[in-house]
Amino acid sequence: MESIRELNKIKEEELKKIMLRKGYVKDLDKIHVLVCGGTGCHSSQGDEIRKLLDKKVVERNLGDKINVVLTGCFGLCEAGPNIVIYPEGIFYSHVKLEDVDEIVEEHFSKGNIVKRLLFKGAYKNNEILPVNEVNFYKKQKRVALRNCGLINPENIHEYIALDGYEALAKVVTEMTQQEVINIVKDSNLRGRGGAGFPTGRKWEEAYKYMADKKYIICNADEGDPGAFMDRSILEGDPHSVLEAMAICGYAVGSDQGYIYVRAEYPIAVHRLEVAIKQAKENGLLGKNIFGTDFSFDIGLRLGAGAFVCGEGTALMESIEGRRGMPRVKIHRTAHNGLWGKPTIINNVETFANVPVIFQKDVDWFKSIGTKDSPGTKVFALGGKIKNTGLVEIPMGVSLEDIIFDIGGGIPNGKEFKAIQTGGPSGGCIPKENLDTPVDFESLGKLGSIMGSGGMVVMDEDNCMVDIARFFLDFTVEESCGKCVPCREGTKRMLEILEKITEGEGTSEDIDRLESLSQTITEASLCGLGKTAANPVISTLKYFRDEYEAHVHDKKCPAGTCQALLQFFITDTCIGCTKCARNCPVSCIDGKVKERHIIDIEKCIKCGTCMEVCPTGAVIKR
């Protein structure tokens, strides 16, 4: 693509249909059927549903009226597979292959909405709400996810229709490198993958450092348990990342970028390959972009799944063909990074914010969020929450709003207990701090971090000692083993936590956990090691009583740690014998229609008796 005129021509041709999907224009003679193509919906036959819809539309000669599009993630993963039908914004959830005929017959042919398939939050008081009025969505602010679930990620023209590559055109034809950097600095965009370092400052360091070669790396090695924020952006809007990397390349003086993405993300990898190919074919990557002397190319590098490769220096070691292990960080990466050259590393979400800052200006971006943490943050909301999925909220929104308004609260009438943010490197925040605004500083004060954006909600049935053990187990498994504090210290901590959850802990073990946490935090080589003890530190801070109950009373207050459980049959037992008949070790005695008794010595604490009891007479204590 040699001129902005060509870009605008494509935009004009595609814009109307995209605007119809956004509800800005109405065309009741044309229906756009958007099928979620995110990983969650894909695993639930979302792609097969899209293919069957296409087939049925052709069979009924509805091709001129119906446009079926496979998009990126809609965000509400709990309700998938999801379909949104525009221009009305009808939101169907939990769609199955056998529902396709009814949708085509009733909705497409007759214009009758299939009410039984409507998402529960989209049908209230006999009123059908459009998807953007559903509570889950209306309290969000989509910036990084602005195009996900709206465009076909494998069609570059649809991205261009929504101002795609306009920012790159403006940058390379109208602005100097320093002007580009100044805009990013003025926006105060902070890195969305960890501690929130200012992006503009990082870019400026690389720009000012003279070298014959510089590199741009997109860190898409998303390894936190339950995290899928970066994955969803790459699957739903890959061009936003490509455009941002090219802008960064222009700003710092680089002609080569790499996206380091997990091989376990096959859909993301495929869509990136398609997007890179299309960008090159349209002259938006490669030589002489927009007829200028700026050239920039992007290559993919696939990671093998090591958590430590999310750490910048380990990632570069992996790209260079060595085992992914952190380097001793003598130099700044912006001065000495990949192959010893100045290198910029930002994660997917950080890059996804860049084009829109140039499209809508700095003041617009800073009007969202807080003074010190402007913009939005994408979170993977999971655990004991009704609306599991992907959410994007303005910085400064409280944890309570995220959990109870957007997330829908705790299922099964259970009580909220804690939320863990920041993945294995983060901390657990108790219910007393639910009013905490979500920003870098506020979470840091509580002993947690923003991290890449994982949020795991826990209820009254979660044991916080066991939660700490779970994250330490992950960290031990994923430690690269290069430095002693992380390699040996986390193992010793895990052994102590296992000892406590098995009812063999002592008061000295709690003291030892605190001592080890301090040593590992201060002495580990890389950022992952330095934050490995955070789950233990935070649970000891806010839930020390649970540790003491395990150690002194030999009880698990949450009733989770199997070694500390006792099952007991109450007077409500009707003597149906189900518990006795299902017990795998025959430790339950009693006559028909009489209360049964569990032999505690023989009981293996499997909980089968509690599961099969029809009256809830079996309890654990």
Coordinates of C-alpha atoms in Angstrom, one line a residue, residues 7-584:
L7 CA -6.3 2.8 2.7
N8 CA -9.3 5.1 2.8
K9 CA -10.8 3.5 -0.3
I10 CA -10.8 0.1 1.4
K11 CA -12.3 1.7 4.5
E12 CA -15.1 3.3 2.6
E13 CA -16.0 0.0 0.9
E14 CA -16.1 -2.0 4.2
L15 CA -17.3 0.7 6.7
K16 CA -21.1 0.3 6.3
K17 CA -21.3 -3.3 7.2
I18 CA -19.1 -2.8 10.2
M19 CA -21.1 0.2 11.3
L20 CA -24.3 -2.0 11.0
R21 CA -22.8 -4.4 13.4
K22 CA -22.0 -1.7 15.9
G23 CA -25.6 -0.4 15.6
Y24 CA -24.6 3.0 14.1
V25 CA -26.6 2.3 10.9
K26 CA -29.7 0.2 10.3
D27 CA -30.3 -2.1 7.3
L28 CA -33.1 -4.4 8.2
D29 CA -32.7 -6.1 4.8
K30 CA -29.3 -7.4 5.8
I31 CA -28.5 -9.6 8.8
H32 CA -25.0 -10.1 10.2
V33 CA -24.6 -13.3 12.2
L34 CA -21.5 -13.1 14.4
V35 CA -20.3 -16.4 15.8
C36 CA -17.8 -16.4 18.6
G37 CA -14.5 -17.9 17.4
G38 CA -12.6 -17.7 20.6
T39 CA -10.9 -20.8 22.0
G40 CA -13.7 -21.5 24.6
C41 CA -16.5 -21.4 22.0
H42 CA -14.3 -23.2 19.4
S43 CA -13.9 -26.1 21.8
S44 CA -17.7 -26.3 22.2
Q45 CA -18.2 -26.6 18.4
G46 CA -18.5 -22.9 17.7
D47 CA -16.7 -23.4 14.3
E48 CA -19.0 -26.3 13.4
I49 CA -22.0 -24.1 14.3
R50 CA -20.7 -21.4 11.9
K51 CA -20.2 -23.9 9.1
L52 CA -23.7 -25.3 9.6
L53 CA -25.2 -21.8 9.6
D54 CA -23.4 -21.1 6.3
K55 CA -24.7 -24.4 4.8
K56 CA -28.3 -23.7 5.8
V57 CA -28.2 -20.1 4.5
V58 CA -27.0 -21.4 1.1
E59 CA -29.6 -24.2 1.1
R60 CA -32.4 -21.6 1.7
N61 CA -31.0 -19.1 -0.8
L62 CA -30.6 -16.5 1.9
G63 CA -27.0 -15.5 0.9
D64 CA -28.1 -12.0 -0.1
K65 CA -29.8 -11.4 3.2
I66 CA -27.6 -13.3 5.7
N67 CA -23.9 -12.7 6.3
V68 CA -22.3 -15.3 8.7
V69 CA -19.0 -14.2 10.3
L70 CA -16.6 -16.0 12.6
T71 CA -15.2 -13.4 15.0
G72 CA -13.0 -13.3 18.0
C73 CA -13.9 -13.9 21.6
F74 CA -17.1 -12.2 22.9
G75 CA -15.8 -12.3 26.4
L76 CA -18.7 -14.1 28.2
C77 CA -17.1 -17.5 28.0
E78 CA -19.5 -19.1 30.6
A79 CA -22.4 -18.7 28.1
G80 CA -20.7 -20.1 25.0
P81 CA -21.0 -21.0 22.2
N82 CA -22.3 -17.5 21.6
I83 CA -24.0 -15.8 18.6
V84 CA -24.9 -12.2 18.2
I85 CA -27.2 -11.1 15.4
Y86 CA -27.2 -7.6 14.1
P87 CA -28.6 -5.0 13.5
E88 CA -30.8 -5.7 16.6
G89 CA -27.9 -7.1 18.7
I90 CA -29.8 -10.3 19.6
F91 CA -27.6 -12.4 22.0
Y92 CA -28.0 -16.2 21.8
S93 CA -26.0 -18.3 24.3
H94 CA -25.2 -22.0 24.9
V95 CA -26.1 -22.6 21.2
K96 CA -25.8 -26.2 20.1
L97 CA -25.6 -27.7 16.6
E98 CA -29.2 -29.0 16.9
D99 CA -30.4 -25.4 17.5
V100 CA -29.2 -24.1 14.1
D101 CA -32.3 -25.3 12.1
E102 CA -34.6 -23.4 14.5
I103 CA -32.5 -20.2 14.3
V104 CA -32.5 -20.3 10.5
E105 CA -36.2 -21.2 10.2
E106 CA -37.6 -18.9 12.9
H107 CA -35.2 -16.0 13.1
F108 CA -33.8 -15.8 9.6
S109 CA -36.8 -16.8 7.6
K110 CA -39.7 -15.7 9.7
G111 CA -38.2 -12.9 11.8
N112 CA -39.1 -14.5 15.1
I113 CA -36.6 -14.4 17.9
V114 CA -35.9 -17.7 19.5
K115 CA -36.4 -16.7 23.1
R116 CA -35.3 -20.0 24.7
L117 CA -31.8 -19.4 23.3
L118 CA -31.5 -15.8 24.6
F119 CA -28.8 -15.2 27.2
K120 CA -30.5 -15.0 30.5
G121 CA -29.3 -11.4 31.1
A122 CA -30.7 -10.3 27.7
Y123 CA -34.3 -11.2 28.5
K124 CA -35.8 -9.4 31.4
N125 CA -39.5 -8.6 32.2
N126 CA -40.5 -9.9 28.8
E127 CA -38.1 -7.3 27.2
I128 CA -35.3 -8.4 24.9
L129 CA -32.1 -6.3 25.5
P130 CA -29.5 -5.8 22.8
V131 CA -26.1 -7.3 23.6
N132 CA -24.6 -4.0 24.6
E133 CA -27.3 -3.4 27.2
V134 CA -26.5 -6.7 29.0
N135 CA -25.1 -6.0 32.4
F136 CA -21.9 -7.9 31.7
Y137 CA -21.1 -5.6 28.8
K138 CA -22.5 -2.2 29.6
K139 CA -20.2 -1.7 32.6
Q140 CA -17.1 -2.4 30.6
K141 CA -15.0 -0.1 28.4
R142 CA -13.5 -1.8 25.5
V143 CA -10.2 -0.4 24.2
A144 CA -7.8 -3.2 23.8
L145 CA -10.7 -5.5 23.0
R146 CA -12.4 -2.9 20.8
N147 CA -12.6 -5.1 17.7
C148 CA -12.8 -8.5 19.3
G149 CA -16.2 -10.2 18.6
L150 CA -17.0 -7.5 16.0
I151 CA -14.7 -8.2 13.0
N152 CA -13.5 -11.2 11.1
P153 CA -9.9 -11.5 12.4
E154 CA -8.8 -13.1 9.1
N155 CA -10.0 -10.2 6.9
I156 CA -7.7 -7.2 7.0
H157 CA -10.3 -5.1 5.2
E158 CA -12.6 -5.3 8.2
Y159 CA -9.8 -4.1 10.5
I160 CA -9.1 -1.2 8.1
A161 CA -12.8 -0.3 8.1
L162 CA -12.5 0.5 11.8
D163 CA -9.5 2.9 11.3
G164 CA -7.0 0.1 11.2
Y165 CA -3.5 1.2 10.0
E166 CA -4.5 4.8 10.0
A167 CA -2.3 5.4 13.0
L168 CA 0.7 3.8 11.3
A169 CA 0.0 5.9 8.1
K170 CA -0.1 9.1 10.2
V171 CA 3.1 8.2 12.1
V172 CA 5.3 7.3 9.2
T173 CA 4.1 10.1 6.9
E174 CA 3.6 13.0 9.2
M175 CA 5.6 12.5 12.5
T176 CA 9.2 12.3 13.7
Q177 CA 10.4 9.5 15.9
Q178 CA 10.6 11.8 18.9
E179 CA 7.0 13.0 18.3
V180 CA 5.7 9.5 18.3
I181 CA 7.5 8.7 21.5
N182 CA 6.3 11.9 23.1
I183 CA 2.7 10.9 22.5
V184 CA 3.2 7.5 24.1
K185 CA 4.9 9.2 27.0
D186 CA 2.2 11.8 27.4
S187 CA -0.5 9.1 27.4
N188 CA 1.2 7.5 30.4
L189 CA 0.4 4.1 28.9
R190 CA 1.9 1.6 31.3
G191 CA 2.9 -2.0 30.5
R192 CA 0.0 -4.3 30.9
G193 CA 2.1 -7.4 31.5
G194 CA 3.6 -6.9 34.9
A195 CA 4.7 -4.0 37.1
G196 CA 3.3 -1.3 34.9
F197 CA 6.5 0.4 33.6
P198 CA 5.8 3.5 31.5
T199 CA 5.8 2.4 27.8
G200 CA 7.0 5.7 26.4
R201 CA 10.1 5.8 28.7
K202 CA 11.0 2.3 27.6
W203 CA 10.7 3.3 23.9
E204 CA 12.7 6.5 24.4
E205 CA 15.6 4.5 26.0
A206 CA 15.9 2.4 22.9
Y207 CA 15.5 5.3 20.5
K208 CA 18.3 7.3 22.1
Y209 CA 20.7 4.3 22.2
M210 CA 22.7 4.2 18.9
A211 CA 23.1 0.8 17.3
D212 CA 23.2 -0.7 13.8
K213 CA 20.2 -3.0 14.6
K214 CA 17.3 -2.9 17.0
Y215 CA 14.4 -5.3 17.7
I216 CA 10.8 -5.2 18.8
I217 CA 9.4 -8.1 20.6
C218 CA 5.7 -8.8 21.5
N219 CA 5.6 -11.1 24.5
A220 CA 2.6 -13.4 23.9
D221 CA 4.0 -16.1 26.2
E222 CA 0.9 -16.1 28.5
G223 CA 1.6 -18.7 31.1
D224 CA -0.5 -17.8 34.2
P225 CA -3.0 -20.5 35.2
G226 CA -6.4 -19.4 33.9
A227 CA -5.1 -16.4 31.9
F228 CA -6.3 -15.9 28.3
M229 CA -6.3 -12.1 27.8
D230 CA -3.4 -11.9 25.2
R231 CA -4.6 -15.1 23.5
S232 CA -8.0 -13.6 22.9
I233 CA -6.6 -10.4 21.4
L234 CA -4.4 -12.3 19.1
E235 CA -7.3 -14.5 18.0
G236 CA -9.8 -11.7 17.7
D237 CA -7.8 -8.7 16.5
P238 CA -4.3 -9.6 15.4
H239 CA -3.8 -6.6 13.2
S240 CA -3.9 -4.2 16.2
V241 CA -0.7 -5.8 17.5
L242 CA 1.0 -5.8 14.1
E243 CA 0.2 -2.1 13.6
A244 CA 1.4 -1.2 17.1
M245 CA 4.7 -3.1 16.6
A246 CA 5.3 -1.3 13.3
I247 CA 4.6 2.1 15.1
C248 CA 7.1 1.1 17.8
G249 CA 9.6 0.0 15.2
Y250 CA 9.4 3.4 13.5
A251 CA 9.7 5.2 16.8
V252 CA 12.9 3.5 18.0
G253 CA 14.5 2.8 14.6
S254 CA 13.9 -0.9 14.2
D255 CA 13.1 -2.8 11.0
Q256 CA 12.5 -6.2 12.6
G257 CA 9.9 -7.5 15.1
Y258 CA 9.1 -10.9 16.6
I259 CA 6.0 -12.2 18.3
Y260 CA 6.9 -14.9 20.8
V261 CA 3.7 -16.9 21.2
R262 CA 2.9 -20.2 22.8
A263 CA 2.6 -23.2 20.5
E264 CA -0.3 -24.3 22.6
Y265 CA -2.3 -21.4 21.1
P266 CA -2.9 -22.9 17.6
I267 CA -5.8 -20.6 16.7
A268 CA -3.8 -17.5 17.7
V269 CA -0.8 -18.7 15.7
H270 CA -2.9 -19.4 12.6
R271 CA -4.6 -16.0 12.7
L272 CA -1.3 -14.3 13.2
E273 CA 0.1 -16.1 10.2
V274 CA -2.9 -15.0 8.1
A275 CA -2.7 -11.4 9.4
I276 CA 1.1 -11.1 8.7
K277 CA 0.6 -12.5 5.2
Q278 CA -2.3 -10.1 4.5
A279 CA -0.4 -7.1 5.9
K280 CA 2.6 -7.9 3.6
E281 CA 0.3 -8.3 0.6
N282 CA -1.2 -4.9 1.2
G283 CA 2.2 -3.2 1.8
L284 CA 1.6 -2.6 5.5
L285 CA 4.5 -4.7 6.5
G286 CA 7.8 -5.1 4.5
K287 CA 9.7 -2.6 2.4
N288 CA 8.8 1.1 2.0
I289 CA 5.6 1.2 4.0
F290 CA 3.2 3.9 2.6
G291 CA 5.8 4.8 0.1
T292 CA 8.3 6.0 2.7
D293 CA 11.8 4.7 3.4
F294 CA 10.5 2.9 6.6
S295 CA 10.6 -0.8 6.4
F296 CA 9.5 -3.3 9.0
D297 CA 8.9 -7.0 9.1
I298 CA 7.5 -9.3 11.8
G299 CA 8.3 -13.0 12.4
L300 CA 6.7 -15.6 14.7
R301 CA 8.6 -17.6 17.3
L302 CA 6.8 -20.4 19.0
G303 CA 7.4 -21.1 22.7
A304 CA 7.3 -24.6 24.1
G305 CA 5.2 -23.8 27.2
A306 CA 7.8 -22.9 29.8
F307 CA 6.3 -20.4 32.3
V308 CA 9.7 -18.8 32.8
C309 CA 9.9 -17.7 29.1
G310 CA 7.3 -15.0 30.0
E311 CA 10.3 -13.3 31.7
G312 CA 11.9 -11.0 29.2
T313 CA 15.5 -12.1 29.3
A314 CA 14.5 -15.8 29.3
L315 CA 12.3 -15.1 26.3
M316 CA 15.2 -13.6 24.4
E317 CA 17.4 -16.6 25.2
S318 CA 14.7 -18.8 23.7
I319 CA 14.4 -16.7 20.5
E320 CA 18.2 -17.0 20.2
G321 CA 17.9 -20.8 20.2
R322 CA 19.0 -21.5 23.7
R323 CA 17.1 -22.9 26.7
G324 CA 14.8 -20.2 28.1
M325 CA 16.6 -19.2 31.3
P326 CA 16.8 -15.6 32.8
R327 CA 20.0 -13.6 32.3
V328 CA 21.7 -11.6 35.0
K329 CA 20.4 -8.2 34.1
I330 CA 23.5 -6.1 34.0
H331 CA 22.2 -3.9 31.1
R332 CA 18.8 -2.6 30.3
T333 CA 17.1 -4.5 27.6
A334 CA 16.5 -1.3 25.7
H335 CA 20.3 -1.1 25.4
N336 CA 21.4 -4.7 25.2
G337 CA 18.7 -7.2 24.5
L338 CA 18.1 -9.7 21.6
W339 CA 21.5 -10.7 20.1
G340 CA 23.1 -7.9 22.2
K341 CA 21.1 -5.2 20.4
P342 CA 18.6 -2.6 21.8
T343 CA 15.3 -4.3 22.2
I344 CA 11.8 -3.3 23.2
I345 CA 9.6 -5.9 24.8
N346 CA 5.9 -5.2 25.4
N347 CA 3.1 -7.7 25.9
V348 CA 0.1 -8.1 23.6
E349 CA -2.3 -5.9 25.6
T350 CA 0.1 -3.0 25.8
F351 CA 0.6 -3.0 22.0
A352 CA -3.2 -3.3 21.4
N353 CA -3.6 0.1 23.2
V354 CA -1.1 1.9 21.0
P355 CA -3.0 2.5 17.7
V356 CA -6.1 3.8 19.4
I357 CA -4.1 6.4 21.3
F358 CA -3.0 7.9 18.0
Q359 CA -6.5 7.6 16.5
K360 CA -8.3 9.3 19.4
D361 CA -5.5 11.3 21.0
V362 CA -3.8 11.4 24.4
D363 CA -6.6 13.4 26.2
W364 CA -9.2 10.8 25.2
F365 CA -7.0 7.9 26.6
K366 CA -6.2 9.8 29.8
S367 CA -9.9 10.5 30.4
I368 CA -10.3 6.8 31.1
G369 CA -9.0 5.3 34.3
T370 CA -7.1 7.2 37.0
K371 CA -4.4 9.8 36.9
D372 CA -1.5 7.4 37.6
S373 CA -3.1 4.4 35.8
P374 CA -4.9 5.7 32.7
G375 CA -6.8 3.5 30.3
T376 CA -8.3 0.1 30.8
K377 CA -7.2 -3.3 31.9
V378 CA -8.3 -6.7 30.5
F379 CA -8.9 -9.5 33.1
A380 CA -9.6 -13.2 32.8
L381 CA -12.2 -13.6 35.4
G382 CA -12.5 -17.1 36.7
G383 CA -13.0 -19.3 39.8
K384 CA -16.1 -19.1 41.9
I385 CA -18.0 -16.5 39.8
K386 CA -21.1 -16.7 37.8
N387 CA -20.0 -14.9 34.7
T388 CA -16.6 -16.4 33.9
G389 CA -14.8 -14.8 31.0
L390 CA -12.9 -11.9 29.6
V391 CA -13.6 -8.4 30.9
E392 CA -12.1 -5.0 30.2
I393 CA -12.7 -2.3 32.8
P394 CA -11.4 1.3 33.3
M395 CA -8.6 1.5 35.8
G396 CA -10.0 2.5 39.2
V397 CA -13.1 0.4 39.1
S398 CA -13.4 -1.5 42.5
L399 CA -13.0 -5.2 43.0
E400 CA -16.6 -5.3 44.3
D401 CA -18.0 -3.9 41.0
I402 CA -16.0 -6.4 39.0
I403 CA -17.1 -9.4 41.1
F404 CA -20.7 -8.6 41.8
D405 CA -21.8 -6.3 39.0
I406 CA -19.9 -7.5 35.9
G407 CA -19.1 -11.0 37.3
G408 CA -22.6 -11.6 38.6
G409 CA -21.5 -12.6 42.1
I410 CA -20.8 -15.9 43.7
P411 CA -22.8 -19.0 42.6
N412 CA -24.8 -21.3 44.8
G413 CA -25.4 -18.7 47.5
K414 CA -21.9 -19.0 48.8
E415 CA -20.0 -16.2 50.5
F416 CA -17.2 -14.4 48.9
K417 CA -13.8 -15.0 50.6
A418 CA -10.9 -13.7 48.5
I419 CA -9.7 -12.8 45.1
Q420 CA -6.3 -13.7 43.7
T421 CA -4.8 -11.2 41.2
G422 CA -1.7 -11.4 39.1
G423 CA -1.4 -15.2 38.7
P424 CA 1.3 -17.2 40.6
S425 CA 3.2 -14.0 41.2
G426 CA 0.2 -12.2 42.7
G427 CA -1.5 -12.2 46.1
C428 CA -4.8 -13.0 47.7
I429 CA -7.1 -10.1 48.6
P430 CA -9.7 -10.6 51.4
K431 CA -13.3 -9.4 51.4
E432 CA -12.5 -6.6 53.8
N433 CA -10.7 -4.9 50.8
L434 CA -13.4 -5.3 48.2
D435 CA -13.7 -1.5 47.9
T436 CA -10.1 -1.4 46.6
P437 CA -9.8 0.3 43.1
V438 CA -8.1 -1.8 40.6
D439 CA -4.9 0.1 39.6
F440 CA -1.2 -0.6 39.9
E441 CA -0.6 1.3 43.1
S442 CA -3.7 0.1 45.0
L443 CA -3.1 -3.5 44.4
G444 CA 0.6 -3.2 45.3
K445 CA -0.3 -1.7 48.7
L446 CA -2.3 -4.9 49.4
G447 CA 0.6 -7.2 48.6
S448 CA -0.7 -8.2 45.2
I449 CA 0.0 -7.1 41.6
M450 CA -1.9 -6.4 38.4
G451 CA 0.3 -8.8 36.5
S452 CA -0.9 -9.9 33.1
G453 CA -4.5 -9.9 34.3
G454 CA -5.6 -13.1 35.9
M455 CA -8.4 -12.9 38.5
V456 CA -9.4 -16.0 40.5
V457 CA -12.4 -15.6 42.8
M458 CA -12.7 -17.8 45.9
D459 CA -15.6 -18.6 48.2
E460 CA -16.1 -19.9 51.7
D461 CA -15.2 -23.4 50.6
N462 CA -11.7 -22.5 49.5
C463 CA -8.8 -23.2 52.0
M464 CA -6.3 -20.4 51.8
V465 CA -3.4 -22.6 52.9
D466 CA -4.3 -25.0 50.1
I467 CA -4.5 -22.1 47.6
A468 CA -1.0 -21.0 48.6
R469 CA 0.1 -24.6 48.2
F470 CA -1.5 -24.8 44.7
F471 CA 0.4 -21.8 43.4
L472 CA 3.7 -22.9 45.0
D473 CA 3.2 -26.3 43.4
F474 CA 3.0 -24.5 40.0
T475 CA 6.0 -22.3 40.7
V476 CA 8.2 -25.2 41.7
E477 CA 7.2 -27.1 38.6
E478 CA 7.9 -24.1 36.4
S479 CA 11.1 -22.8 38.0
C480 CA 14.0 -22.8 35.5
G481 CA 16.4 -23.9 38.4
K482 CA 19.1 -21.4 37.5
C483 CA 19.2 -19.7 40.9
V484 CA 19.3 -21.3 44.3
P485 CA 16.7 -19.2 46.2
C486 CA 14.0 -20.0 43.7
R487 CA 15.1 -23.6 42.9
E488 CA 15.5 -24.7 46.5
G489 CA 13.5 -22.2 48.4
T490 CA 10.2 -22.7 46.7
K491 CA 10.6 -26.5 47.1
R492 CA 11.1 -26.1 50.8
M493 CA 8.1 -23.8 51.1
L494 CA 6.0 -26.3 49.2
E495 CA 7.1 -29.1 51.5
I496 CA 6.1 -27.0 54.5
L497 CA 2.7 -26.2 53.0
E498 CA 2.0 -29.8 52.2
K499 CA 3.0 -30.7 55.8
I500 CA 0.6 -28.2 57.2
T501 CA -2.3 -29.3 54.9
E502 CA -1.7 -32.9 56.0
G503 CA -2.1 -31.9 59.7
E504 CA 1.6 -32.3 60.6
G505 CA 2.5 -28.7 60.7
T506 CA 4.0 -26.8 63.7
S507 CA 4.3 -23.2 64.8
E508 CA 7.9 -23.2 63.7
D509 CA 6.8 -24.1 60.2
I510 CA 4.8 -20.8 59.9
D511 CA 7.9 -18.9 61.1
R512 CA 10.0 -20.8 58.5
L513 CA 7.6 -19.9 55.7
E514 CA 7.9 -16.2 56.6
S515 CA 11.7 -16.4 56.6
L516 CA 11.9 -18.3 53.3
S517 CA 9.5 -15.8 51.7
Q518 CA 11.8 -12.9 52.6
T519 CA 14.9 -14.7 51.4
I520 CA 13.4 -15.8 48.0
T521 CA 11.9 -12.3 47.4
E522 CA 15.2 -10.6 48.0
A523 CA 17.7 -13.0 46.5
S524 CA 16.1 -14.6 43.4
L525 CA 17.6 -13.8 40.0
C526 CA 14.5 -12.8 38.0
G527 CA 11.2 -11.1 38.6
L528 CA 9.3 -14.5 38.6
G529 CA 11.5 -15.7 41.5
K530 CA 11.2 -12.5 43.4
T531 CA 7.4 -12.7 43.3
A532 CA 7.1 -16.5 43.8
A533 CA 6.4 -16.2 47.5
N534 CA 3.6 -13.6 47.1
P535 CA 0.7 -16.1 47.5
V536 CA 2.2 -17.3 50.8
I537 CA 3.0 -13.8 52.0
S538 CA -0.5 -12.5 51.3
T539 CA -2.4 -15.5 52.7
L540 CA -0.2 -15.3 55.9
K541 CA -1.0 -11.6 56.2
Y542 CA -4.8 -11.9 55.7
F543 CA -5.6 -15.5 56.7
R544 CA -3.1 -16.3 59.3
D545 CA -5.9 -17.8 61.5
E546 CA -6.4 -20.5 58.9
Y547 CA -2.7 -21.5 59.1
E548 CA -3.0 -21.6 62.9
A549 CA -6.1 -23.7 62.8
H550 CA -4.3 -26.2 60.6
V551 CA -1.3 -26.2 62.9
H552 CA -2.8 -25.9 66.4
D553 CA -6.3 -27.4 66.1
K554 CA -5.5 -29.8 63.3
K555 CA -8.6 -28.6 61.4
C556 CA -9.2 -27.0 58.0
P557 CA -11.8 -24.3 58.5
A558 CA -12.9 -24.5 54.9
G559 CA -13.3 -28.3 55.0
T560 CA -11.0 -28.8 52.1
C561 CA -7.8 -30.4 53.3
Q562 CA -8.6 -34.1 53.2
A563 CA -6.2 -35.2 55.8
L564 CA -7.9 -32.9 58.4
L565 CA -11.5 -33.9 57.6
Q566 CA -13.9 -36.1 59.6
F567 CA -17.2 -37.2 58.1
F568 CA -20.1 -37.5 60.5
I569 CA -23.7 -38.8 60.1
T570 CA -26.3 -36.6 61.9
D571 CA -29.7 -37.5 63.3
T572 CA -31.4 -36.6 60.0
C573 CA -30.2 -39.9 58.6
I574 CA -33.3 -41.9 57.4
G575 CA -31.4 -45.2 57.2
C576 CA -31.7 -45.6 53.4
T577 CA -28.3 -47.4 53.3
K578 CA -27.1 -45.5 50.2
C579 CA -23.9 -44.3 52.0
A580 CA -23.0 -47.8 53.2
R581 CA -23.7 -49.3 49.7
N582 CA -21.5 -46.7 48.0
C583 CA -18.6 -46.6 50.5
P584 CA -15.5 -48.0 48.7

